[in-house]
XYZ file of C-alpha atoms in Angstrom:
165
model
C -22.790 71.411 111.486
C -24.576 67.997 112.063
C -21.892 65.252 112.774
C -20.043 68.387 115.638
C -23.730 67.794 117.235
C -23.734 63.650 116.829
C -19.914 63.796 118.178
C -21.093 65.121 121.400
C -24.056 63.541 121.898
C -22.174 60.948 121.173
C -19.278 62.199 124.362
C -21.962 62.038 126.723
C -23.157 58.079 125.777
C -20.094 56.692 126.025
C -16.953 57.809 124.219
C -16.351 60.563 127.748
C -15.099 56.923 129.274
C -12.261 56.596 126.499
C -11.402 60.118 126.753
C -11.086 59.434 130.694
C -9.360 56.071 129.901
C -7.031 59.007 127.787
C -6.433 61.442 130.690
C -5.425 58.457 132.638
C -3.077 57.137 130.292
C -1.366 60.126 129.377
C -0.474 60.480 133.415
C 1.352 56.974 133.090
C 3.043 57.767 130.347
C 4.798 61.078 131.793
C 5.394 58.396 135.713
C 6.936 56.280 133.152
C 8.580 58.922 131.095
C 10.226 60.737 134.461
C 10.972 56.826 136.012
C 12.847 55.610 132.623
C 14.526 59.069 131.798
C 16.099 58.498 135.608
C 17.685 55.599 134.852
C 18.726 55.756 131.095
C 20.806 59.270 132.116
C 21.929 57.331 135.225
C 23.764 54.078 132.779
C 24.453 56.868 130.118
C 25.875 59.316 131.454
C 29.101 60.689 131.351
C 31.782 58.428 133.873
C 30.277 55.904 132.345
C 31.040 56.489 128.328
C 34.780 55.965 127.604
C 34.777 56.046 123.924
C 33.304 59.228 122.952
C 35.591 61.652 121.305
C 37.078 63.851 124.340
C 35.354 67.633 123.156
C 31.226 65.399 122.832
C 33.175 63.816 126.233
C 33.786 67.055 128.041
C 30.000 68.220 126.415
C 28.395 65.765 128.130
C 30.373 65.549 131.569
C 29.197 69.526 132.073
C 25.648 68.976 130.787
C 25.300 65.399 133.288
C 27.931 67.268 136.082
C 25.201 68.176 138.876
C 23.544 65.159 137.964
C 23.335 63.086 141.288
C 24.398 59.372 141.690
C 21.824 56.114 142.390
C 22.987 53.935 145.414
C 21.871 50.548 144.351
C 18.782 50.315 146.312
C 17.730 54.053 144.446
C 18.333 52.326 140.804
C 15.770 49.171 142.065
C 12.926 51.478 143.204
C 13.128 53.162 139.917
C 13.430 50.910 138.177
C 10.501 48.577 139.482
C 8.555 51.788 139.608
C 9.292 52.511 136.854
C 8.061 48.693 135.164
C 5.224 48.470 137.315
C 4.201 52.297 135.604
C 4.954 50.997 131.958
C 2.604 47.864 132.695
C 0.038 49.775 133.833
C 0.387 52.047 130.063
C 1.052 48.736 128.711
C -2.625 47.816 128.796
C -4.635 50.650 128.844
C -3.061 51.036 125.366
C -4.545 47.621 124.072
C -8.141 48.224 125.379
C -8.240 51.359 124.050
C -9.650 49.287 120.274
C -12.270 47.355 122.457
C -13.509 50.042 124.158
C -14.477 51.692 121.424
C -15.671 48.668 120.116
C -18.014 48.162 123.245
C -19.081 51.488 123.205
C -20.197 51.199 118.894
C -22.256 47.970 119.717
C -23.365 50.161 123.006
C -24.979 52.739 120.486
C -25.749 49.742 117.722
C -28.209 47.763 120.300
C -31.013 50.418 120.172
C -31.044 50.179 116.687
C -32.190 46.019 116.337
C -36.079 48.118 116.698
C -35.929 49.742 113.130
C -34.827 47.100 111.752
C -36.476 46.453 108.384
C -36.181 50.409 108.568
C -34.892 52.979 106.677
C -33.945 54.798 109.513
C -29.762 54.609 109.783
C -29.634 58.206 111.370
C -27.671 56.231 113.955
C -25.892 54.382 112.977
C -22.747 56.619 112.623
C -23.568 57.665 116.000
C -21.884 54.391 116.676
C -18.682 54.555 115.325
C -17.691 57.562 116.679
C -16.775 55.268 119.912
C -14.113 52.663 117.587
C -12.479 55.999 115.856
C -12.100 57.732 119.034
C -10.603 54.054 120.146
C -8.160 53.483 117.466
C -7.161 57.108 117.217
C -6.346 56.705 120.911
C -4.504 53.455 120.860
C -2.783 54.029 117.834
C -1.814 57.984 119.302
C 0.130 55.356 122.436
C 1.598 52.685 119.986
C 3.676 55.604 118.908
C 4.530 57.214 121.981
C 5.293 54.046 123.574
C 8.225 53.528 120.632
C 9.579 57.101 122.122
C 10.479 55.006 125.743
C 11.024 51.345 125.117
C 13.892 51.722 124.055
C 15.447 52.850 127.296
C 13.319 50.645 129.253
C 15.383 47.807 127.019
C 18.662 49.309 127.801
C 17.403 49.915 131.451
C 16.814 46.649 132.235
C 19.996 45.597 130.111
C 21.899 47.496 132.074
C 20.100 47.053 135.824
C 20.584 42.783 135.141
C 23.932 43.342 134.426
C 24.961 45.406 138.342
C 23.284 42.668 139.896
C 24.457 39.590 138.109
C 27.667 40.745 137.523
C 30.589 38.495 138.850
């Protein structure tokens, strides 16, 4: 029970900043996933895949039949949005451990007055920010692996379309 009290108290000291950044990064992830999938499914639609077995090709054609084809302008616009949001997502993901360490330092500063005493009650509370920062970074790095390959594929296809001769 004491741990829950410490977690609750620390939430309002600094950890709320980390959780606010988590919410912002979830929104960024959802946006980048939307734009990434839009391009990915366009580039990998059924009419572009000729080496599939006939039955799989027919099934794919039925499932993508109602998808509207994107113009070159729409492709470039979607690519630009995808790249902007992805850059923001990746940068916020990288600052989570730093936010955690900042929260730890923030909590340790008042402990300077207790140096030389046996009062270490605030030490555990100082580490909660580091914990949440590392947990958030791990989760968002794992989520990044679900979209980064699509982003690379989209970039390859877009560059091919732009610079083919």
